[in-house]
Short mmCIF file of C-alpha atoms in Angstrom, two decimals:
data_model
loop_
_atom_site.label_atom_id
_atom_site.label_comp_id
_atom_site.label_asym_id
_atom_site.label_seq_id
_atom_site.Cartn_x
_atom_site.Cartn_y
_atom_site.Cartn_z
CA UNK Z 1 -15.83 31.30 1.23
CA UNK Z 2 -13.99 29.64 4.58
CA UNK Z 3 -11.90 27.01 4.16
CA UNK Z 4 -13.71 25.03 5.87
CA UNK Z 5 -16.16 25.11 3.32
CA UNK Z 6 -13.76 24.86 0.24
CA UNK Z 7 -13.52 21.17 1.62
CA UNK Z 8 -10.51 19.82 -0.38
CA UNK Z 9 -8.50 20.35 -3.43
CA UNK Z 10 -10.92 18.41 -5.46
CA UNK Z 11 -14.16 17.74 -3.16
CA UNK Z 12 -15.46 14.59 -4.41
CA UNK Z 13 -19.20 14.95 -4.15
CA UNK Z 14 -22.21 14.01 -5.33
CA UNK Z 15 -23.20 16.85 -7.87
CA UNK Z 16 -26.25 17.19 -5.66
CA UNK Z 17 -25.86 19.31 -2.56
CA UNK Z 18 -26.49 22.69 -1.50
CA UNK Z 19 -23.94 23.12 0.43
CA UNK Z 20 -20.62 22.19 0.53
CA UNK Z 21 -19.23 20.16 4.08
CA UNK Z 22 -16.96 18.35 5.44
CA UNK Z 23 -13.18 18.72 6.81
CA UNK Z 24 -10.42 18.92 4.60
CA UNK Z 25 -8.05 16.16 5.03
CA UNK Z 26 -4.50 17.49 6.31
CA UNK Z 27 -1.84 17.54 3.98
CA UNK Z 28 0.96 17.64 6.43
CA UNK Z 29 2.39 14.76 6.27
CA UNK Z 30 3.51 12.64 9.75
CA UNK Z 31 5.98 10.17 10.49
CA UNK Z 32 4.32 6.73 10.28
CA UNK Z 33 1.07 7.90 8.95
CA UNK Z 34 0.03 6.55 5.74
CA UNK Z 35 -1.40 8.70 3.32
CA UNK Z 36 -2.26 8.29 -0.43
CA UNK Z 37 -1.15 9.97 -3.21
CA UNK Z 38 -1.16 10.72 -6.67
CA UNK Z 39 1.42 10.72 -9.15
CA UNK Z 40 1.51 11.73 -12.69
CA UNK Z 41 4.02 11.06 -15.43
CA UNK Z 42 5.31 13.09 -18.07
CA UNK Z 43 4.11 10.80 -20.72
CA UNK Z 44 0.17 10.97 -20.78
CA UNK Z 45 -0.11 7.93 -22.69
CA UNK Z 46 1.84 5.41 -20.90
CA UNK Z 47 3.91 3.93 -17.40
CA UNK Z 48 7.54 4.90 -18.13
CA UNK Z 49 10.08 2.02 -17.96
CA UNK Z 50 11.42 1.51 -14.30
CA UNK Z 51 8.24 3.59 -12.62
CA UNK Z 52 7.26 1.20 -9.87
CA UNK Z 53 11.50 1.28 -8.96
CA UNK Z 54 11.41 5.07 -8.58
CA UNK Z 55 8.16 5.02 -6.54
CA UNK Z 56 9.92 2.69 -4.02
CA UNK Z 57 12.96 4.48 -3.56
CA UNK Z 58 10.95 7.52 -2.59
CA UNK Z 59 9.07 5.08 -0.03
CA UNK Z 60 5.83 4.59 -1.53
CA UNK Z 61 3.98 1.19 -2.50
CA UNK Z 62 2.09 1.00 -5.66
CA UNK Z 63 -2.21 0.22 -5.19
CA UNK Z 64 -3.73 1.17 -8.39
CA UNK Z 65 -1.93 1.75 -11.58
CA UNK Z 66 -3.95 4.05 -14.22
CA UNK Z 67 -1.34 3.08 -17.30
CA UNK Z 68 -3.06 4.59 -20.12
CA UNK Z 69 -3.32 7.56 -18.55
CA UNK Z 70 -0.15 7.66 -17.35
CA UNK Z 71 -0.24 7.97 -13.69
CA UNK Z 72 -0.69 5.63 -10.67
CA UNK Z 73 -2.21 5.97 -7.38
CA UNK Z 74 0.30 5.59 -4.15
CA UNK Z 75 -0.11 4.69 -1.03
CA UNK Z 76 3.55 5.56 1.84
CA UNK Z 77 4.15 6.22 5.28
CA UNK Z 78 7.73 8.09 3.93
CA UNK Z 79 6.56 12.29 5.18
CA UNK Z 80 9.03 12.86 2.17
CA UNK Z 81 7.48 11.27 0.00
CA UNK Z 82 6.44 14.02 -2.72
CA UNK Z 83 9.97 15.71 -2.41
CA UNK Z 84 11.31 12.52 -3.13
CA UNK Z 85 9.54 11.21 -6.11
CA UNK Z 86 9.60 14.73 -7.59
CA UNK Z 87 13.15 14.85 -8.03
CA UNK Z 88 12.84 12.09 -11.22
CA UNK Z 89 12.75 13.08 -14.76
CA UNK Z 90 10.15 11.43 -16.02
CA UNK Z 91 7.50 12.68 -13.23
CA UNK Z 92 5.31 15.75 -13.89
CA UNK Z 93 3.16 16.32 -10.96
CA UNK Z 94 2.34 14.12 -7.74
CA UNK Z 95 0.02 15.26 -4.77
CA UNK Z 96 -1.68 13.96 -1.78
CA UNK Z 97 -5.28 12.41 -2.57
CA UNK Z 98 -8.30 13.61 -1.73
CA UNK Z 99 -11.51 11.96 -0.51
CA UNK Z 100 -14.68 13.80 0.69
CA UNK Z 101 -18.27 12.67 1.64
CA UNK Z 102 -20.59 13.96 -0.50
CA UNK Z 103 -23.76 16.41 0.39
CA UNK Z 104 -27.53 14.73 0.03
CA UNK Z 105 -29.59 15.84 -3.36
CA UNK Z 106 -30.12 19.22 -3.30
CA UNK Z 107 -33.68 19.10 -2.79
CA UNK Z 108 -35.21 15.25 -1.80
CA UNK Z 109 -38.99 14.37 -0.53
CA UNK Z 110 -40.83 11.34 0.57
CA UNK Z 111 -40.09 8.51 -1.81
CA UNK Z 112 -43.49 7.61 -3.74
CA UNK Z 113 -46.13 4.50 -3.03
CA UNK Z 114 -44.28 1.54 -4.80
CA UNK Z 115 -47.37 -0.11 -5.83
CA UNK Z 116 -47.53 -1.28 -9.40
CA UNK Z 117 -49.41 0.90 -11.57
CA UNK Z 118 -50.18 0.99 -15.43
CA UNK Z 119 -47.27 1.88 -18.22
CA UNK Z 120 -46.22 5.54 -18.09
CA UNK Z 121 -48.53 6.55 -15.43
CA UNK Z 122 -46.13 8.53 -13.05
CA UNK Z 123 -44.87 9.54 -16.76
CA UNK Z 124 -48.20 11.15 -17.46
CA UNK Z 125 -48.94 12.77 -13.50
CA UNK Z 126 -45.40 13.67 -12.54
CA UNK Z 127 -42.62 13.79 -15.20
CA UNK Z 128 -42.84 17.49 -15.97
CA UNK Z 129 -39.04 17.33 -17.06
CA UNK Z 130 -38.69 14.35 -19.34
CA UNK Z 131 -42.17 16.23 -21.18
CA UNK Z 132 -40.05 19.36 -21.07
CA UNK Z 133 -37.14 18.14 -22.72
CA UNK Z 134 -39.36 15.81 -25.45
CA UNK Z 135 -42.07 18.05 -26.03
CA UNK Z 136 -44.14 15.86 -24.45
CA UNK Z 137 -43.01 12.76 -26.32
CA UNK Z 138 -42.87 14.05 -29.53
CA UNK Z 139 -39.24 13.43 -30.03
CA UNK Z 140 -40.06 9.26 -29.35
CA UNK Z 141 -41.56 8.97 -32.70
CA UNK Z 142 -38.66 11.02 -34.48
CA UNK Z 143 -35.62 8.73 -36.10
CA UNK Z 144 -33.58 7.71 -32.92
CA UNK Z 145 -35.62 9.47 -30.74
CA UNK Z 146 -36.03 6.47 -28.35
CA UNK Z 147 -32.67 5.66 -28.03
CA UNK Z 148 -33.67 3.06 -30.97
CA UNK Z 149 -30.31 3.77 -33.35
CA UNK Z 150 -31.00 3.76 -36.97
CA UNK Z 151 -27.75 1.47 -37.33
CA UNK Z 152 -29.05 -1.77 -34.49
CA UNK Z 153 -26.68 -0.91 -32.15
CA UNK Z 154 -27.11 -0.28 -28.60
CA UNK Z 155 -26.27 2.96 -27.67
CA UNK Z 156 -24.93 3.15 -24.12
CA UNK Z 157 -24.68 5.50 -21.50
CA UNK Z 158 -22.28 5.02 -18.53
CA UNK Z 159 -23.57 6.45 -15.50
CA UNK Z 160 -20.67 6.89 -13.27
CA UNK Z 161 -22.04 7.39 -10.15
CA UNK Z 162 -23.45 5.47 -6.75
CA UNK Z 163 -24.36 2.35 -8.89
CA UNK Z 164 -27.91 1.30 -10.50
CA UNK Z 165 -30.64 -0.71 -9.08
CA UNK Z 166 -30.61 -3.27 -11.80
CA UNK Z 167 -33.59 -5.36 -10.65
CA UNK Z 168 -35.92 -2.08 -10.67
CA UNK Z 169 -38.82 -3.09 -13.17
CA UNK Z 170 -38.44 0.55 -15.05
CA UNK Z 171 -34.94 -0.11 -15.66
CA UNK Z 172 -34.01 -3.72 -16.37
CA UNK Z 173 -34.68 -4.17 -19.69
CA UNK Z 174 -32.40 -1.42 -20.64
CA UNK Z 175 -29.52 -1.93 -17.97
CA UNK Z 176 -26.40 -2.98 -20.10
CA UNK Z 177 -24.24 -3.94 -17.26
CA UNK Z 178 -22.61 -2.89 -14.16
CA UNK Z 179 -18.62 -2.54 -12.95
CA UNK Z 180 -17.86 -1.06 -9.32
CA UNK Z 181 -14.63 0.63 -8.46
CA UNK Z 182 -15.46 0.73 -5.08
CA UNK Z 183 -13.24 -0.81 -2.64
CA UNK Z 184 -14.75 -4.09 -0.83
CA UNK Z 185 -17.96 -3.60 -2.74
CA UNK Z 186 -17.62 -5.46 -6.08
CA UNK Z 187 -21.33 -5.40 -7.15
CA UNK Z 188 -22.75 -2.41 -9.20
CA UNK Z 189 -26.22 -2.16 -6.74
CA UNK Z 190 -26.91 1.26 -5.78
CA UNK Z 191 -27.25 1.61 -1.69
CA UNK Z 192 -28.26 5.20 -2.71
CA UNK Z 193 -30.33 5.95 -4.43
CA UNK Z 194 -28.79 9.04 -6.67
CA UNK Z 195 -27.06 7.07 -9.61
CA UNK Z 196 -30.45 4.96 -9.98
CA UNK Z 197 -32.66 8.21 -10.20
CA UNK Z 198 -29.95 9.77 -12.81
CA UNK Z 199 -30.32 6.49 -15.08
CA UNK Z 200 -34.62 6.83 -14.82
CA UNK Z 201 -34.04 10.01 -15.69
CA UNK Z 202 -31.92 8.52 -19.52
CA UNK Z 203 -33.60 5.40 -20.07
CA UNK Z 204 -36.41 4.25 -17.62
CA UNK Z 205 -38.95 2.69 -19.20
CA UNK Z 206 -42.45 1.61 -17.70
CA UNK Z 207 -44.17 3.92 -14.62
CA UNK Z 208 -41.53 6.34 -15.30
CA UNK Z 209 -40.27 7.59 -18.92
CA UNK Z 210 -36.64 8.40 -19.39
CA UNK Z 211 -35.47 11.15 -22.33
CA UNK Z 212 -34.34 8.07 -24.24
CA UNK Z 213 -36.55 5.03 -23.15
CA UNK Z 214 -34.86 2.53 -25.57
CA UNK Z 215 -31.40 4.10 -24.52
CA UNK Z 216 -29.12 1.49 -22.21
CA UNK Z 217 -27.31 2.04 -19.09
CA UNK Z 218 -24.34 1.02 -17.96
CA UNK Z 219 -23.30 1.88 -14.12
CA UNK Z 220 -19.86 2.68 -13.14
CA UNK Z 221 -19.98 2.40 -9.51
CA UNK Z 222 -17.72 4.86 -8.00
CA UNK Z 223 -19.42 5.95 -4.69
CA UNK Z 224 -20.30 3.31 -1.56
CA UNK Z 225 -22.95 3.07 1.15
CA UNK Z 226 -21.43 6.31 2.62
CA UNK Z 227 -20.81 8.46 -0.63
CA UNK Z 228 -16.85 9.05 -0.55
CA UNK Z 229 -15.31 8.63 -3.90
CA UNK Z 230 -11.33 9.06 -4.58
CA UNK Z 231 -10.13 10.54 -8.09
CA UNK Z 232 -8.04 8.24 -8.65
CA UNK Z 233 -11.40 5.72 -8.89
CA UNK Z 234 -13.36 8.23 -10.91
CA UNK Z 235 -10.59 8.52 -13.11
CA UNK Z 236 -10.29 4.61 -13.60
CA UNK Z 237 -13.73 4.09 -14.01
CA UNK Z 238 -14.15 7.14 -16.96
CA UNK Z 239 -11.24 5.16 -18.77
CA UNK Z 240 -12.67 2.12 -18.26
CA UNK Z 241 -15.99 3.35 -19.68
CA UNK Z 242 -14.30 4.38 -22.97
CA UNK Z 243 -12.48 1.65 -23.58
CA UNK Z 244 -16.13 -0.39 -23.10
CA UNK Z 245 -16.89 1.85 -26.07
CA UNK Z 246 -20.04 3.92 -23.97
CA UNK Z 247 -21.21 6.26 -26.16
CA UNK Z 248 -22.02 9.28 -23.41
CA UNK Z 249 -20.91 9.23 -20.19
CA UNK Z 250 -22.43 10.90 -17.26
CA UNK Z 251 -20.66 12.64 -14.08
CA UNK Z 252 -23.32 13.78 -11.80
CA UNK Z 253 -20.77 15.01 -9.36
CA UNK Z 254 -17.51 17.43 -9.03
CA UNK Z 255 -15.78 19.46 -6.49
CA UNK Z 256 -14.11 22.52 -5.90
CA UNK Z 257 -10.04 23.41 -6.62
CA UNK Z 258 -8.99 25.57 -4.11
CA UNK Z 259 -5.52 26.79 -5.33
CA UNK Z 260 -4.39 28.78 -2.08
CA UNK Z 261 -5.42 26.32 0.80
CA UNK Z 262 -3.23 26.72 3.58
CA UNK Z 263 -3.46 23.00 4.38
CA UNK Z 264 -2.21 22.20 0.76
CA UNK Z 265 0.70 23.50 -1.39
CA UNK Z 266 -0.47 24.29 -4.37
CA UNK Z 267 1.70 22.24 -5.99
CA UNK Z 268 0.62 19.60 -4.52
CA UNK Z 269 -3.49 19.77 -5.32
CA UNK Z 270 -2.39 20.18 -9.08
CA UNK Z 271 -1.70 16.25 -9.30
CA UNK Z 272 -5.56 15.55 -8.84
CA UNK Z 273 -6.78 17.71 -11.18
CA UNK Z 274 -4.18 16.93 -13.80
CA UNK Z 275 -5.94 13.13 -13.68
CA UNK Z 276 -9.34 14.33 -13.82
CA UNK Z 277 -8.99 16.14 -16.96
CA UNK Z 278 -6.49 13.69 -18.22
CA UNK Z 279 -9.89 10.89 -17.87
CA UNK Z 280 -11.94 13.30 -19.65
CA UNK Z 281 -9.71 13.96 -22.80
CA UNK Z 282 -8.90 10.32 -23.04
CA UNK Z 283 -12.53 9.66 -23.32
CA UNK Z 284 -13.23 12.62 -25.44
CA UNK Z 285 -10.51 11.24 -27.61
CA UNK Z 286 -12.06 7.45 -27.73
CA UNK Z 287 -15.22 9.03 -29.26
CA UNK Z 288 -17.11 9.51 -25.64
CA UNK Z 289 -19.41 12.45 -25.22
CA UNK Z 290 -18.70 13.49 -21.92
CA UNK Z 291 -21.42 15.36 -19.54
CA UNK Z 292 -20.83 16.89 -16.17
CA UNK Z 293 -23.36 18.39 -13.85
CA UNK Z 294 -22.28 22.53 -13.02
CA UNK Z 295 -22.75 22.07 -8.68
CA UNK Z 296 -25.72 23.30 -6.55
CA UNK Z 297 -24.37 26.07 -4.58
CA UNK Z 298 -25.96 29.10 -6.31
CA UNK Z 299 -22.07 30.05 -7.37
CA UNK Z 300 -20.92 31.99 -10.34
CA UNK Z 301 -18.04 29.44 -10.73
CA UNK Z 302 -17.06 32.00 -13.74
CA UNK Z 303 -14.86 33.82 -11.18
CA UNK Z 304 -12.40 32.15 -9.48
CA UNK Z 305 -11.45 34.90 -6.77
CA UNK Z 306 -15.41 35.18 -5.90
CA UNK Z 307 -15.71 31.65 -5.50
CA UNK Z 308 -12.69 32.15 -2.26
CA UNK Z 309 -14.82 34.24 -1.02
CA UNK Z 310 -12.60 35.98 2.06
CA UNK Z 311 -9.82 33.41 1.29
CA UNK Z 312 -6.98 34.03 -0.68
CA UNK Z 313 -6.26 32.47 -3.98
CA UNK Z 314 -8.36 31.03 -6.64
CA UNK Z 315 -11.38 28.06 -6.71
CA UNK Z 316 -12.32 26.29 -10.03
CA UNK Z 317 -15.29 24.38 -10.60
CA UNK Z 318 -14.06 20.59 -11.27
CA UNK Z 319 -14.07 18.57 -13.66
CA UNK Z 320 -12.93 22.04 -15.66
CA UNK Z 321 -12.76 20.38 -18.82
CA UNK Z 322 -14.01 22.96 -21.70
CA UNK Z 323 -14.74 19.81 -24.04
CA UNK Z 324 -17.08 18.35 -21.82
CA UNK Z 325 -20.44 19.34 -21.44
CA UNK Z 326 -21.76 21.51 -18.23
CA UNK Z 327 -25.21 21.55 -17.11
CA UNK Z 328 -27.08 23.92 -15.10
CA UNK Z 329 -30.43 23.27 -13.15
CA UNK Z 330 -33.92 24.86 -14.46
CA UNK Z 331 -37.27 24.34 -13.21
CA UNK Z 332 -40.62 24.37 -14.35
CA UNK Z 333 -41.55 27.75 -15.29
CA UNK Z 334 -38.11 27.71 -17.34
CA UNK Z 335 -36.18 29.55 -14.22
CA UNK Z 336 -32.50 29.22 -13.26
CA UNK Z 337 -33.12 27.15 -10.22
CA UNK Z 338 -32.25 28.82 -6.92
CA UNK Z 339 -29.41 26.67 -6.04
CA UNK Z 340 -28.18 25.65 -9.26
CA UNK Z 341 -24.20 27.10 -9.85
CA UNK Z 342 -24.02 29.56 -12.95
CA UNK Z 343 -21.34 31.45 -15.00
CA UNK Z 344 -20.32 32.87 -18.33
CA UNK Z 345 -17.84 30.36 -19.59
CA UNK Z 346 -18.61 27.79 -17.82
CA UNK Z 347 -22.05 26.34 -18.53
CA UNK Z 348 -23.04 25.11 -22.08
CA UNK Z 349 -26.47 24.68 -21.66
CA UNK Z 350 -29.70 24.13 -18.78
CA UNK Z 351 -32.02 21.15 -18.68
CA UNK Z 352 -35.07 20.52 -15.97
CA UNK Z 353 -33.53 19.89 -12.43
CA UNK Z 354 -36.18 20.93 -10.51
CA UNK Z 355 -37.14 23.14 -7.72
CA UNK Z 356 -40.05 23.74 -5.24
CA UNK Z 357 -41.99 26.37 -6.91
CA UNK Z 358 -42.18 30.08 -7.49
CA UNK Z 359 -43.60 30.83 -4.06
CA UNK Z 360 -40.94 29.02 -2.73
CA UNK Z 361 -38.45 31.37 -0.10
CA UNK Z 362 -35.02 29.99 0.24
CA UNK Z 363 -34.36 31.96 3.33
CA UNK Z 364 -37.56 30.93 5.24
CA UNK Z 365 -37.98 27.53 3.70
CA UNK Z 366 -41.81 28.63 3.23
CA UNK Z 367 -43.99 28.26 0.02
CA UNK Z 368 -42.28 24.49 -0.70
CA UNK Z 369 -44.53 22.47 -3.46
CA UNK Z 370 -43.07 19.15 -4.44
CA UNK Z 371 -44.44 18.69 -7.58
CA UNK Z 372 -41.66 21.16 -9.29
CA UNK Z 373 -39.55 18.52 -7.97
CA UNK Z 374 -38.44 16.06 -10.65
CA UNK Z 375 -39.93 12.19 -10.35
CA UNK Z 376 -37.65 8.94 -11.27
CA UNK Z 377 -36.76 5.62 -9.86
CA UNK Z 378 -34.81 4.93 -6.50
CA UNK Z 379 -34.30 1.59 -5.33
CA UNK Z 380 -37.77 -0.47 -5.02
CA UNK Z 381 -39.61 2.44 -6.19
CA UNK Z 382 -39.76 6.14 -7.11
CA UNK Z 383 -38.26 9.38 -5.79
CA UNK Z 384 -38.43 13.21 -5.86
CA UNK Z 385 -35.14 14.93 -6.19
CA UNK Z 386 -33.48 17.70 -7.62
CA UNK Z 387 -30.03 19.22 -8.69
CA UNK Z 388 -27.85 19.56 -11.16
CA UNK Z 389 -27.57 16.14 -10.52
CA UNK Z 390 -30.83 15.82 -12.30
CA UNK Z 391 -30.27 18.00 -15.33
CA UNK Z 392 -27.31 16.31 -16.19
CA UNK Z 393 -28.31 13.34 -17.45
CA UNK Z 394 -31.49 13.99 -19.27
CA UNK Z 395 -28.50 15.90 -21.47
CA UNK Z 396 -26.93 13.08 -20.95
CA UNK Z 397 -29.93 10.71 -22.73
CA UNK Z 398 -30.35 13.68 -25.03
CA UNK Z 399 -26.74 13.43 -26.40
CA UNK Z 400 -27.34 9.40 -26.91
CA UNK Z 401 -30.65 9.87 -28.95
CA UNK Z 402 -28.85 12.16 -30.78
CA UNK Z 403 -25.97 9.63 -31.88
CA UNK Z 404 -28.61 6.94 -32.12
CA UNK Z 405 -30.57 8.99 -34.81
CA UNK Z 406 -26.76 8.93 -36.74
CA UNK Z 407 -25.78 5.81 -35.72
CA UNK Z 408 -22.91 4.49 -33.54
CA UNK Z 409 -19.72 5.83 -33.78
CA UNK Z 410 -20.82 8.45 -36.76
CA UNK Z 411 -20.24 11.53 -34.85
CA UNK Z 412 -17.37 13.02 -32.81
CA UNK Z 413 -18.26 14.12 -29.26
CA UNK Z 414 -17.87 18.03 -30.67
CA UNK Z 415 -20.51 16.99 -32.87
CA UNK Z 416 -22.79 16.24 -30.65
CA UNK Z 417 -22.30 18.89 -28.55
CA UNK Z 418 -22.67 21.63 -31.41
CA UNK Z 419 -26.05 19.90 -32.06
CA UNK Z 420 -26.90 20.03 -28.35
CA UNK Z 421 -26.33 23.63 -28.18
CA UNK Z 422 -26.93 25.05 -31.41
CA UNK Z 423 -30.85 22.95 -30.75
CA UNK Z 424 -31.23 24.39 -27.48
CA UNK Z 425 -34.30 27.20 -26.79
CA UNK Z 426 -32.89 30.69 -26.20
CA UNK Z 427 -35.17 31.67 -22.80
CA UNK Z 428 -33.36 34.20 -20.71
CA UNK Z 429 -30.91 37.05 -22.67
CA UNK Z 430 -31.16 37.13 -26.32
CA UNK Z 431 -27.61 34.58 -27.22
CA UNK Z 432 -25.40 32.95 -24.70
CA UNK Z 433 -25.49 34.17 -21.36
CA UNK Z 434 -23.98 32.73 -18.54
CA UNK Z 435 -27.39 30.82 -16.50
CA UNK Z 436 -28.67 28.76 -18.98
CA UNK Z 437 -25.41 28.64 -21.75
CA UNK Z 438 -26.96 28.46 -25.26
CA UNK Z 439 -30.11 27.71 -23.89
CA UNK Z 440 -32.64 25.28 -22.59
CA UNK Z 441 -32.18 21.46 -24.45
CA UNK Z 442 -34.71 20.35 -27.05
CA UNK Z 443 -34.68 16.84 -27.97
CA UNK Z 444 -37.32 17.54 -30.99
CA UNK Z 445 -35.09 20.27 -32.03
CA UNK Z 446 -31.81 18.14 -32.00
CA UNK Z 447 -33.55 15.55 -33.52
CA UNK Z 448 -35.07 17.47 -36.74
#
């Protein structure tokens, strides 16, 4: 794969593109330039004493600090900067910062009429997946099956994403709350439209059904108008999500780690990767089911040389995290979707994404039929779309119905996740296999 393709050391994007783009950002440092950075302590669980001295000796200025997780994000115009702050004890890894813009969904059509309709109409017409996953509502009227915990309590699902359209009418009665860790945009509104059709897709609740349609949402607003997310932000807003006590989290999104990019040392990419899968265990740890969404570039991310393609060194799918839970696209008929990423190792189970039909030609673009796309709510309305992206969180919902049918805070995020899987519908080789993990998910299964 050319470099130019392998975008960044961790390519920030939406988990819904086909292809990956944009420039990566030069790590050479230049005399006066600013440039952010990332740099991670020894101690995973806390600042050590004197850190903000040591990162202004090596000329840097403090903008975010991540303390539980041990790191902080940097911002200096020093080009020595990373020799520099390397040379203390107490630091384990610091690198330059990535951002990248992400890729539209994978597959997107004409938003739907926004007239009002009657309850659960589009539900009945369109929602092929969420009938899919619920056996046509039959999980609803199992224990928990709404999203309804058997204990009271709300179960909540952070959606860390592009934000929510709060006001939508399918989604306001279960939308928690909203935080953004965007920069100059403080409010949690989606100017999107991806992180509001991943929360229809867990808990909408009135045109359009969500897997768990008593579930809440809670957005973590990590993307602006224009897409660009940093990992230092991601990682803040994961932490932040499990010390708000979520009960699932979603990450519709990821990147590549490109460990040989001649416009990074190696060294220095393994800084932002280090966070990301610091966030994850510390929410693991806090009792947070985390699930990630496996990339829409037809890959087998299972092998790392592959995935360079003609360029030396190796390229991991991120988030990498084994303890989270990776998704990969199917469609209607029960198919690996064409785009959807794939690999032995690497994905733990498939869910509905969508596609445009079996007569479909990638190549050509000829045989396209929207209605194996998958229906949920965009801002003022509703929207086809699919991706990983989409998959994701109706594993997502499925993972909170599943803890609402135990109650809150009965089950350990391995828990849930051997339920998930062990539930799941064995449809392509007999076992695990590396397109659809243990299988397609079944919310009436997980639920008996």
């Amino acid at each position: 794969m050319k470099s130019k393709i392998m975008a960044s050391a961790l390519a920030l994007t939406l988990g819904a593109s086909v292809v990956l783009s944009g420039s990566p950002l030069s790590a050479k440092a230049e005399i006066g330039k600013e440039k952010k950075y990332i740099v991670i302590f020894k101690d995973q669980a806390k600042l050590p004493t004197d850190f903000d001295s040591e990162i202004l000796k090596a000329g840097g200025q403090i903008e975010a600090k991540l303390d539980k997780l041990g790191a902080v994000e940097v911002v200096s115009t020093n080009p020595n900067f990373l020799s520099q702050i390397k040379k203390s004890s107490t630091v384990l890894d610091a690198g330059i910062q990535n951002i990248v813009q992400p890729d539209s969904a994978a597959i997107e059509a004409e938003a739907l009429v926004t007239n009002s309709g009657p309850s659960a109409d589009l539900y009945n017409s369109l929602q092929w997946d969420i009938k899919q996953v619920t056996n046509n509502g039959a999980s609803w009227n199992l224990p928990g099956g709404t999203g309804k915990s058997v204990d009271g309590n709300d179960i909540v699902v952070g959606v860390i994403d592009t934000g929510i359209d709060y006001t939508h009418p399918d989604l306001k009665d279960n939308y928690a709350y909203g935080k953004s860790f965007v920069p100059g945009y403080p409010d949690a509104m989606d100017q999107n439209s991806h992180g509001t059709h991943v929360a229809g897709s867990i808990a909408a609740k009135g045109r359009t059904m969500g897997v768990g349609p008593d579930l809440k949402v809670a957005a973590y607003r990590v993307f602006g108008p224009t897409g660009g997310a940093e990992t230092s932000h991601i990682a803040e807003a994961l932490m932040t999500a499990a010390d708000d006590n979520v009960d699932v989290v979603n990450m519709s999104l990821g990147g590549y780690d490109w460990f040989q990019n001649p416009d990074y040392a190696t060294k220095d990419t393994v800084a932002d990767v280090r966070l990301f899968n610091r966030a994850i265990q510390y929410a693991i740890k806090k009792g947070v089911t985390v699930v990630g969404s496996a990339g829409n570039n037809a890959l087998d991310i299972s092998s790392p040389g592959k995935l360079s393609g003609d360029d030396n060194g190796a390229t991991h799918r991120s988030p990498s995290s084994q303890s989270m839970i990776r998704v990969s696209a199917g469609g209607q008929l029960k198919n690996l979707a064409f785009y959807s990423n794939y690999g032995v190792g690497k994905i733990d189970v498939i869910a509905p994404g969508g596609d445009l039909g079996p007569n479909y030609d990638p190549t050509t673009g000829t045989g396209r039929d929207n209605t194996y796309l998958c229906v949920a709510t965009v801002p003022g309305g509703y929207g086809y779309k699919a991706g990983t992206s989409m998959a994701a969180p109706k594993t997502a919902a499925l993972a909170g119905v599943i803890i609402a049918q135990h109650g809150k805070d009965n089950l350990s995020p391995s828990q849930v996740k051997h339920i998930i899987q062990s539930s799941s519908d064995d449809i392509f080789k007999r076992g695990y296999d590396g397109e659809a993990g243990f299988g397609l998910i079944n919310a009436v299964n997980a639920l008996k």
